[in-house]
mmCIF file of C-alpha atoms in Angstrom:
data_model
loop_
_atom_site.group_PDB
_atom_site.id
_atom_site.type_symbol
_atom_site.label_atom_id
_atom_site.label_comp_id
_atom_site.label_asym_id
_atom_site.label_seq_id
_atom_site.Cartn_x
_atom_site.Cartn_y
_atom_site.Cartn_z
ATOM 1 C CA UNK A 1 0.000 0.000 0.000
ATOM 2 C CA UNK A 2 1.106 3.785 -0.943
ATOM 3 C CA UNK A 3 1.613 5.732 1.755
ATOM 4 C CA UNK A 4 -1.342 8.200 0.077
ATOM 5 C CA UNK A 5 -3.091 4.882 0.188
ATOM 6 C CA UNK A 6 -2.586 4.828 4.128
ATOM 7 C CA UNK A 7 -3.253 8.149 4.583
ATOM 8 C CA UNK A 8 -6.602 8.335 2.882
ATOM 9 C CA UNK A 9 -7.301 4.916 5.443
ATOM 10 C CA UNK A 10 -6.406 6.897 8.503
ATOM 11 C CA UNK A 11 -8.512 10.127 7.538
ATOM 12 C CA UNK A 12 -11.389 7.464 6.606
ATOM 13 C CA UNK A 13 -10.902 5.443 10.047
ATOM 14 C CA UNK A 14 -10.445 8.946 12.001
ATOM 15 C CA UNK A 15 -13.900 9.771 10.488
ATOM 16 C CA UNK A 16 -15.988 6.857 10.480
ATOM 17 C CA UNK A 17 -14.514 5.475 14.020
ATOM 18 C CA UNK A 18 -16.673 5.794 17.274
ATOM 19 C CA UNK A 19 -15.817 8.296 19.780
ATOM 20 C CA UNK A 20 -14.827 4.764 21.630
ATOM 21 C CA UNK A 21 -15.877 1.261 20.449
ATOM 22 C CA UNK A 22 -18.289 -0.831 23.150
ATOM 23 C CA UNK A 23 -15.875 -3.853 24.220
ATOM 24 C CA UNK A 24 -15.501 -3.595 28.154
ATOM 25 C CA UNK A 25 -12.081 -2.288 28.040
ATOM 26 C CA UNK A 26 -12.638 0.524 26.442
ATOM 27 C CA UNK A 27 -15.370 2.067 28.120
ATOM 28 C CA UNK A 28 -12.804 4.036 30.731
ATOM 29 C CA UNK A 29 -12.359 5.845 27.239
ATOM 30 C CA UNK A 30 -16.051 7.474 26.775
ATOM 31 C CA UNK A 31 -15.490 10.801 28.230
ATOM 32 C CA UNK A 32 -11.630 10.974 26.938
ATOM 33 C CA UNK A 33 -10.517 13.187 23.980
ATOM 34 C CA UNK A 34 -7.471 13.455 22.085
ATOM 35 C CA UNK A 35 -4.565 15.054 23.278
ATOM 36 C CA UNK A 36 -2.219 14.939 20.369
ATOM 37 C CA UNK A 37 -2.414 16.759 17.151
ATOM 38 C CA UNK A 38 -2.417 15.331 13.750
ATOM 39 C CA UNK A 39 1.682 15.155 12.591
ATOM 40 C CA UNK A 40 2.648 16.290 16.227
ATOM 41 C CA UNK A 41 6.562 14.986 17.693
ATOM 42 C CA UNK A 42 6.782 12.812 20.446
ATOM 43 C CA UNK A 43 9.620 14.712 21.285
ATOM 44 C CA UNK A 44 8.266 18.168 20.058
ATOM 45 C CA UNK A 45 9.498 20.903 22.157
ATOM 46 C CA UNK A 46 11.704 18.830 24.375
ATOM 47 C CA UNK A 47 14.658 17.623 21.605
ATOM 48 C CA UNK A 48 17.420 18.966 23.933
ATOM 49 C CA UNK A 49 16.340 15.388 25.533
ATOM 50 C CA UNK A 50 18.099 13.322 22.572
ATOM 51 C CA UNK A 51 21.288 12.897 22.899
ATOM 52 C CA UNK A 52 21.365 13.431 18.835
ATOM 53 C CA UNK A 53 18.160 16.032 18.179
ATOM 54 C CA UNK A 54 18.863 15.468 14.527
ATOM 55 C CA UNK A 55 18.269 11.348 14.432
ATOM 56 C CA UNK A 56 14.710 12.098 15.704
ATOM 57 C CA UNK A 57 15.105 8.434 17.387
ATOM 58 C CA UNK A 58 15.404 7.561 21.097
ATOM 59 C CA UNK A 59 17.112 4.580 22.533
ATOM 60 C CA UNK A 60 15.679 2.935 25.285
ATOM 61 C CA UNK A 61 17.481 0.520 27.765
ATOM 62 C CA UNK A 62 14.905 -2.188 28.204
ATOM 63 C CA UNK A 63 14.846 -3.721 31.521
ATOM 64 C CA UNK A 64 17.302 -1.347 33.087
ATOM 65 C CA UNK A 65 17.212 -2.503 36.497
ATOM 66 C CA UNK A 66 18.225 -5.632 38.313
ATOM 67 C CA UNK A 67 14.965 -6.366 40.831
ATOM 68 C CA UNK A 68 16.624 -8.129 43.343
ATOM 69 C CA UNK A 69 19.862 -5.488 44.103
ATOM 70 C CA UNK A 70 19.840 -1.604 44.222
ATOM 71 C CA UNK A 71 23.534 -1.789 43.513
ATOM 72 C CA UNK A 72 23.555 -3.830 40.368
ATOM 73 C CA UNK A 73 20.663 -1.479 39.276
ATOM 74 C CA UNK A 74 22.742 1.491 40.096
ATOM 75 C CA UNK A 75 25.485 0.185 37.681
ATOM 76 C CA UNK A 76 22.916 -0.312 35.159
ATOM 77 C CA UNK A 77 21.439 2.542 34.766
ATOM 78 C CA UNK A 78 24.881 4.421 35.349
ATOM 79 C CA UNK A 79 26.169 2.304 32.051
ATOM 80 C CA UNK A 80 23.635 3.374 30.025
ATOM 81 C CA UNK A 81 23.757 6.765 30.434
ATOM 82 C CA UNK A 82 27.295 6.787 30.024
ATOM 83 C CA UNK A 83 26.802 5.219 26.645
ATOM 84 C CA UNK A 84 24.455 8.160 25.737
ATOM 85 C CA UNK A 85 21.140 6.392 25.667
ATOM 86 C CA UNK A 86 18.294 8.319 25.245
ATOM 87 C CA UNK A 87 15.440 6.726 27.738
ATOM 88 C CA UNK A 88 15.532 4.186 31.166
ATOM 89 C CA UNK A 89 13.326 1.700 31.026
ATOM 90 C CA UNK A 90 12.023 0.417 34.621
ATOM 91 C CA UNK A 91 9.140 -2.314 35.444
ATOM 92 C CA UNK A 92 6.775 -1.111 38.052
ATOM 93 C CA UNK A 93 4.622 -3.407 40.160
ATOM 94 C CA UNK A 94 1.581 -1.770 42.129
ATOM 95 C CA UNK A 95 0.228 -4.667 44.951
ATOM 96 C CA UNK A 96 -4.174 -3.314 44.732
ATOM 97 C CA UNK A 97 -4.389 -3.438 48.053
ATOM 98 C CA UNK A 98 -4.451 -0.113 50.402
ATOM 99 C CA UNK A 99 -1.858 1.265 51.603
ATOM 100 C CA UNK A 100 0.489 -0.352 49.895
ATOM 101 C CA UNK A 101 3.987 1.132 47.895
ATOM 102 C CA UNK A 102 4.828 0.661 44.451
ATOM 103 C CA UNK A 103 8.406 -1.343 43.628
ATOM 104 C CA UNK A 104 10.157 -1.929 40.839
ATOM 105 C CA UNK A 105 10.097 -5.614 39.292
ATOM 106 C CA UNK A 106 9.294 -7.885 36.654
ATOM 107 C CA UNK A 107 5.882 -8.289 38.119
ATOM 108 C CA UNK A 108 5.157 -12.205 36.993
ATOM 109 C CA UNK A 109 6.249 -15.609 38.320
ATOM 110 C CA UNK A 110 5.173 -19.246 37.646
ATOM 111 C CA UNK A 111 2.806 -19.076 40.006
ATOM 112 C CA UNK A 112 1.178 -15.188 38.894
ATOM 113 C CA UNK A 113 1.847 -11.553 39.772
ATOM 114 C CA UNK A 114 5.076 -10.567 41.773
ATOM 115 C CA UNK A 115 5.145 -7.922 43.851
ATOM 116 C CA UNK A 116 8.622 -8.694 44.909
ATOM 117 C CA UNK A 117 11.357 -6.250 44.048
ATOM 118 C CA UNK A 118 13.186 -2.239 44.548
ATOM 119 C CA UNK A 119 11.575 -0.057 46.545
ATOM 120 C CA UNK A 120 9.966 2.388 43.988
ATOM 121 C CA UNK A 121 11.159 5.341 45.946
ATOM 122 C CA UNK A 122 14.877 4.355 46.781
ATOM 123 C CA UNK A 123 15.520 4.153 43.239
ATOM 124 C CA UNK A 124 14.088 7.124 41.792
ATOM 125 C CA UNK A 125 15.598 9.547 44.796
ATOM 126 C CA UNK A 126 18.753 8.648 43.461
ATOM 127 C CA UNK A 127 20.747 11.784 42.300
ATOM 128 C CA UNK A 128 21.724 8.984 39.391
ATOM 129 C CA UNK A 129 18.333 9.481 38.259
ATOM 130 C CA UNK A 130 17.295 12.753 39.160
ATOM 131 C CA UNK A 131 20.365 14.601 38.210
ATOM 132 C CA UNK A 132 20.056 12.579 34.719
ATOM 133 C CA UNK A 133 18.549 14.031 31.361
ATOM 134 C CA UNK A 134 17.614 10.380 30.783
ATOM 135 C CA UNK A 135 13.306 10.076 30.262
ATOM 136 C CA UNK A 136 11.931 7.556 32.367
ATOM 137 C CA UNK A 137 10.013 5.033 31.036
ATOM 138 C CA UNK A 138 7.553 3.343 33.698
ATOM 139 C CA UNK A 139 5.981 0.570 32.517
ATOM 140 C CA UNK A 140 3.108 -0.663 34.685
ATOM 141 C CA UNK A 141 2.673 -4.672 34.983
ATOM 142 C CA UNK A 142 -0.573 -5.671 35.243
ATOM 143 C CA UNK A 143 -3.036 -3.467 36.254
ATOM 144 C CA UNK A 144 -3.796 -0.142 38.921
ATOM 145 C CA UNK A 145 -7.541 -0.341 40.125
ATOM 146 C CA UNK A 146 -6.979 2.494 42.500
ATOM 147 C CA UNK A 147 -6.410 6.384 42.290
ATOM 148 C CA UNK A 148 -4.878 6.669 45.224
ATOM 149 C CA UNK A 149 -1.998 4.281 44.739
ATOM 150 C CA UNK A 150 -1.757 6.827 41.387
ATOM 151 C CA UNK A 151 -1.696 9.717 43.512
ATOM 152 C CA UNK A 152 0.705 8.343 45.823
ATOM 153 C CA UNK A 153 3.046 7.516 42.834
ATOM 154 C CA UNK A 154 2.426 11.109 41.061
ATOM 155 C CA UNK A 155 3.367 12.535 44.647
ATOM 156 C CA UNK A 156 6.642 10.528 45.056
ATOM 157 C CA UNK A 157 8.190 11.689 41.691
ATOM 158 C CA UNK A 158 6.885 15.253 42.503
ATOM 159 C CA UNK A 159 9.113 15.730 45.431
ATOM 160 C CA UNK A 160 12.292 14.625 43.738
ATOM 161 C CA UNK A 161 14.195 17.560 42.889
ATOM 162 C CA UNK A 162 17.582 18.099 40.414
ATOM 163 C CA UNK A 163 20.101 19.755 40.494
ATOM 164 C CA UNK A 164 18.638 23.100 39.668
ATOM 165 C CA UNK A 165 16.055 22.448 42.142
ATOM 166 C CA UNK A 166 13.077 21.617 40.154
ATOM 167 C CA UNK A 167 10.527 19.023 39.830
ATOM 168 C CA UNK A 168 13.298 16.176 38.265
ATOM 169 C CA UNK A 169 11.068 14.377 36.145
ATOM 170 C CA UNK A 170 8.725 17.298 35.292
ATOM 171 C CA UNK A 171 9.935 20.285 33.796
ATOM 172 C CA UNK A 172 10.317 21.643 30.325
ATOM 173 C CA UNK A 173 13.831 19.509 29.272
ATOM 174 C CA UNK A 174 12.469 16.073 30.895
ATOM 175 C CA UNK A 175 8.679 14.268 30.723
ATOM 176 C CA UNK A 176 8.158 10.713 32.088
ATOM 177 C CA UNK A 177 6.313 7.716 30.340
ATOM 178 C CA UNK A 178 3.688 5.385 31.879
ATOM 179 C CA UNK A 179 3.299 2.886 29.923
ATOM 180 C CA UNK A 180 0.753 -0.439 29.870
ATOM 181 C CA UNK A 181 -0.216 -3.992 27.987
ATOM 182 C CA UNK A 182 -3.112 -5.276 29.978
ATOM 183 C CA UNK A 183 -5.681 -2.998 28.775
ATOM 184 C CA UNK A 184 -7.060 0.893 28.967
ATOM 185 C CA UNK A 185 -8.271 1.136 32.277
ATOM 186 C CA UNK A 186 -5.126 1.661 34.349
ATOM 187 C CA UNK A 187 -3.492 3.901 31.729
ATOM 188 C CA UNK A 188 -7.455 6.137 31.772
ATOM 189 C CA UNK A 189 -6.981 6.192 35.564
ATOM 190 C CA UNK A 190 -3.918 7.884 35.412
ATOM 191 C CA UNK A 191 -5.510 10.075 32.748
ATOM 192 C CA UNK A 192 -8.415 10.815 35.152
ATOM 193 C CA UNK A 193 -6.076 11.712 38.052
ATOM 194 C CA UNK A 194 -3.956 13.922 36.016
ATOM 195 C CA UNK A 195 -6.973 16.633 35.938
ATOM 196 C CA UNK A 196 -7.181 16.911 39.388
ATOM 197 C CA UNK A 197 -5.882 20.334 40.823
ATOM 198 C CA UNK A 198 -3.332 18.668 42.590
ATOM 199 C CA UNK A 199 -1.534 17.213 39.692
ATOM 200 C CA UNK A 200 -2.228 19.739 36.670
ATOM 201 C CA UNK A 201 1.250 21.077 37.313
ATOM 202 C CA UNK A 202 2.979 17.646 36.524
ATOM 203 C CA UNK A 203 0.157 17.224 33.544
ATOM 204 C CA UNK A 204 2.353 18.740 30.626
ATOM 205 C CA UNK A 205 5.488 16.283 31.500
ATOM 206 C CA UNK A 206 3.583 13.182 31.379
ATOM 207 C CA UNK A 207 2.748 10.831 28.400
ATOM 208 C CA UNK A 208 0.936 7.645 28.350
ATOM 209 C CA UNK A 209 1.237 4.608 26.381
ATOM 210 C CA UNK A 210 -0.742 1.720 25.262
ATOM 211 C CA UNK A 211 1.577 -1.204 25.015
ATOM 212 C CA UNK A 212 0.600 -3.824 22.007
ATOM 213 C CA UNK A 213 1.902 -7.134 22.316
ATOM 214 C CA UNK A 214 2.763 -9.448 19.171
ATOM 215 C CA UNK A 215 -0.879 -11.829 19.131
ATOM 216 C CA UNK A 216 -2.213 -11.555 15.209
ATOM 217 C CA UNK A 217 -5.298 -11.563 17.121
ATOM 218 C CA UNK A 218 -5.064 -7.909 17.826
ATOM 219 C CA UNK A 219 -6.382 -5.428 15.843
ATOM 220 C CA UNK A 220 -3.440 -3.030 15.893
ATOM 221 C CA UNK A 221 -4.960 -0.086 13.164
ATOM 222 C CA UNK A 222 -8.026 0.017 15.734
ATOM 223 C CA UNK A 223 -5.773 -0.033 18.498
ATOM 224 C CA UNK A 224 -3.934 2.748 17.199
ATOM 225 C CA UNK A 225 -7.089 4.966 16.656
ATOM 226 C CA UNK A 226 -8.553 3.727 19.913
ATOM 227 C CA UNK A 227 -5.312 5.033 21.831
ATOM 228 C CA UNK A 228 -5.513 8.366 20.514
ATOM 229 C CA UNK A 229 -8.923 8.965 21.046
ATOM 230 C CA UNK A 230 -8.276 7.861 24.835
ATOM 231 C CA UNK A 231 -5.936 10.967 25.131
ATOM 232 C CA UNK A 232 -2.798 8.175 24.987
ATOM 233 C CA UNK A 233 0.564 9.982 23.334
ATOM 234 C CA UNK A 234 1.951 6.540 22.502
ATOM 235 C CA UNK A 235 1.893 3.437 20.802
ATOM 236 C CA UNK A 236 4.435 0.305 21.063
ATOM 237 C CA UNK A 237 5.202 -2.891 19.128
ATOM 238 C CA UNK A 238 6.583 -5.727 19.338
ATOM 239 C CA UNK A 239 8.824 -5.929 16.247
ATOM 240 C CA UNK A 240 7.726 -9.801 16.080
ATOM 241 C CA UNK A 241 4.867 -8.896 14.128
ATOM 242 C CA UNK A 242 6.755 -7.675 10.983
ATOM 243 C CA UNK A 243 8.388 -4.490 9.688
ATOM 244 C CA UNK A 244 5.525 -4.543 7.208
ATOM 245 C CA UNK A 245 3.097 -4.045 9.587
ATOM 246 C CA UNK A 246 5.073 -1.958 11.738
ATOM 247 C CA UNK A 247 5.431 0.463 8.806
ATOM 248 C CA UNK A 248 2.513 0.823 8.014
ATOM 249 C CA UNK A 249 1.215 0.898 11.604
ATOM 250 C CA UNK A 250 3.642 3.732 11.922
ATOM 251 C CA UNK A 251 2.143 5.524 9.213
ATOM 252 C CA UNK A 252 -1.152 5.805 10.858
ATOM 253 C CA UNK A 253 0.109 7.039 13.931
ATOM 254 C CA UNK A 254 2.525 9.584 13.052
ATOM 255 C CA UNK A 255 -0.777 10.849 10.714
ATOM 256 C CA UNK A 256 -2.700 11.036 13.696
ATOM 257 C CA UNK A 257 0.244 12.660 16.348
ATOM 258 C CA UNK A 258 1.117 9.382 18.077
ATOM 259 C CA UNK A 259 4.396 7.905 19.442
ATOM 260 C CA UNK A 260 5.884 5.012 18.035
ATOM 261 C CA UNK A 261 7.710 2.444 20.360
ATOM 262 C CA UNK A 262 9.425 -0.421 18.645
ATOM 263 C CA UNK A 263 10.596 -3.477 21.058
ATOM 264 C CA UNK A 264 12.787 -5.541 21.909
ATOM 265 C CA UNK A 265 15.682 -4.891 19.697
ATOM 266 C CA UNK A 266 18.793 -7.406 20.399
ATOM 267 C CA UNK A 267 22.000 -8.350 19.235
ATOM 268 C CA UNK A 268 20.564 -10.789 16.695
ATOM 269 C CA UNK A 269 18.069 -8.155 15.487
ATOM 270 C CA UNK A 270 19.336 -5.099 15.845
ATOM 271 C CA UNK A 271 20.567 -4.442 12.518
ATOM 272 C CA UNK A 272 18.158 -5.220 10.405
ATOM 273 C CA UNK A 273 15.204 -3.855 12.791
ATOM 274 C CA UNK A 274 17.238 -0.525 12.462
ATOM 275 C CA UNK A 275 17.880 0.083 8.871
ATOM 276 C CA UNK A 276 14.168 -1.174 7.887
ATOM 277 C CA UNK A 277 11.679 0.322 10.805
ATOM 278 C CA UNK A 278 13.774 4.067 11.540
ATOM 279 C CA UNK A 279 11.225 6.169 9.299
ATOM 280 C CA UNK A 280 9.361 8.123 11.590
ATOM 281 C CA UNK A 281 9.914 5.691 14.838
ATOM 282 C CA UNK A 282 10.530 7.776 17.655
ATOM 283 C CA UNK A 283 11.995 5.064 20.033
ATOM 284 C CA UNK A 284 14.054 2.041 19.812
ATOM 285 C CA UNK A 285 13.789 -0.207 23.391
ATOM 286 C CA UNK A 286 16.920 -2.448 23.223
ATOM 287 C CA UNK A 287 18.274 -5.369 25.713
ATOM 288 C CA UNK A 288 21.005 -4.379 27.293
ATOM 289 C CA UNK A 289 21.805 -7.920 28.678
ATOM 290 C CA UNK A 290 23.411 -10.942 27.374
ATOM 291 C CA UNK A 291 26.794 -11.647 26.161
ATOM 292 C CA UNK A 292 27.862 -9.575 22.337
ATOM 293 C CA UNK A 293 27.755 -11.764 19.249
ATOM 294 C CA UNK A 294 30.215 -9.583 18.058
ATOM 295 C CA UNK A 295 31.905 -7.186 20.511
ATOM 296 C CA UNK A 296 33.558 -5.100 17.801
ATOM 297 C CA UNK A 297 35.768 -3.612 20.131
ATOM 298 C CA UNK A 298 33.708 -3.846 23.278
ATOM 299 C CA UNK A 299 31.366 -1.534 22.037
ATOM 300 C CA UNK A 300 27.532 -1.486 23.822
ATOM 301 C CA UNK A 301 24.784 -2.352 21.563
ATOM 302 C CA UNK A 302 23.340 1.222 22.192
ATOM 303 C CA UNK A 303 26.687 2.629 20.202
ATOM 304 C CA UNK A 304 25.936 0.524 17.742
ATOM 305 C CA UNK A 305 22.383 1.153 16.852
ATOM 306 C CA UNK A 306 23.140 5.157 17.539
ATOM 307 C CA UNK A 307 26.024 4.959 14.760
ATOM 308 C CA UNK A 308 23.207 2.374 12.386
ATOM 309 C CA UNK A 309 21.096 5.778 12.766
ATOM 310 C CA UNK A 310 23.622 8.248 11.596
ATOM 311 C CA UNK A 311 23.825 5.863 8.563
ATOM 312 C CA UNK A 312 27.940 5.555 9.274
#
């Protein structure tokens, strides 16, 4: 398909597609409304962020934590930003019961949900983190049924201040990411809470995204339209379910304003994943773990892709 082919689908779809369709885990979108604009950056107005403005792409540690030691973590995270990436990726695991503190995990065993793993609050008071341009993105396993664990999380990552004394992770050079693959509803509550008073100052330095896994069962174009019409800044695929489809997928959101995700890049992916999905992607999550197939003089994986995107 032409991309004027795609286009006229999208402006068709935009048109023709319910304010919100009526399958139960959509309904938290019926009173929601778009946030982005049609052709709008992901990184519009904040590409001091990239560490290379002009590539337009992020990288994205995936899995930049190790749940069961702060210091190991530390040295993660510390790696990555000295090799320049672009976003830290951490797993967040919120128990539903009250009173109870977010950490930082995996979130699923053999036996179900984990809530085993960092304290959510030791890690992100670290001046690692908080004196860091790096974006955070927070990806929520399983599911938040309540706004005040939301509040509580919103109110932990409000006090953190950087070196310059403001709000770390909210200010006009830095947003943060939630990010979610069960469904809607937790990613709408966080939506929801975002309008009260309390939190309309942290409001512009917040994006949410709807996480897409790689079942053929989906219906990804839908899910595309359905994010953006439930006020979502983001989309993300897995790259397992072609660069075909990604492209094209890609095409519908940029059309539309959306963020494109594409995960999990590897070391026996990342080259081709690179050179065939970088049109108008906006980030790149890659594994930092597991030994080089080719260590071409000891260089990360995040050099490598970053030096695929300047085409050298």
């Amino acid at each position: 398909m032409s991309n004027f082919l795609r286009i006229i689908v999208v402006i068709l779809a935009v048109t023709f597609l319910p304010s919100c369709d009526d399958s139960d885990d959509v309904k938290s979108c019926e009173s929601a409304f778009p946030v982005v604009t049609p052709g709008q950056l992901f990184f519009e107005n904040s590409t001091r962020l990239l560490m290379e403005p002009e590539l337009k792409v992020g990288i994205s540690c995936h899995n930049c934590y190790d749940a069961n030691s702060l210091e190991n973590t530390f040295e993660l995270i510390e790696a990555a930003i000295d090799d320049d990436v672009d976003v830290i990726e951490l797993d967040m695991v919120q128990k539903n019961v009250p009173s109870t503190a977010p950490v930082f995990g995996h979130g699923g065993n053999a036996e179900g949900v984990s809530y085993q793993g960092l304290d959510f609050e030791s890690v992100v008071e670290h001046e690692l983190l908080t004196f860091a341009e790096q974006i955070l993105f927070l990806e929520i396993k399983g599911e938040i049924k309540s706004k005040d664990h939301i509040r509580n999380i919103f109110n932990i990552l409000k006090k953190q201040e950087n070196q310059f004394g403001e709000m770390a992770y909210f200010n006009t050079q830095r947003f943060t990411v939630f990010r979610n693959l069960t469904n809607y509803d937790t990613l709408s509550l966080f939506r929801d809470v975002l309008d009260e008073a309390a939190f309309l100052d942290i409001k512009p330095f917040i994006k949410l995204s709807r996480i897409f896994g790689e079942s053929t069962n989906n219906n990804f174009i839908n899910g595309v339209l359905q994010s953006y019409q439930c006020g979502f800044h983001m989309v993300e695929f897995n790259h397992q379910i072609g660069v075909e489809n990604i492209s094209h997928l890609t095409t519908y959101a940029k059309l539309l304003g959306i963020g494109v995700n594409v995960f999990t890049l590897n070391e026996d992916n990342y080259e081709e994943i690179t050179r065939e999905i970088i049109q108008d992607v906006d980030v790149l999550t890659v594994d930092s773990k597991g030994e080089p197939i080719d260590t071409r003089d000891n260089e990360s994986i995040f050099i490598r892709i970053r030096r695929l995107l300047r085409g050298s």
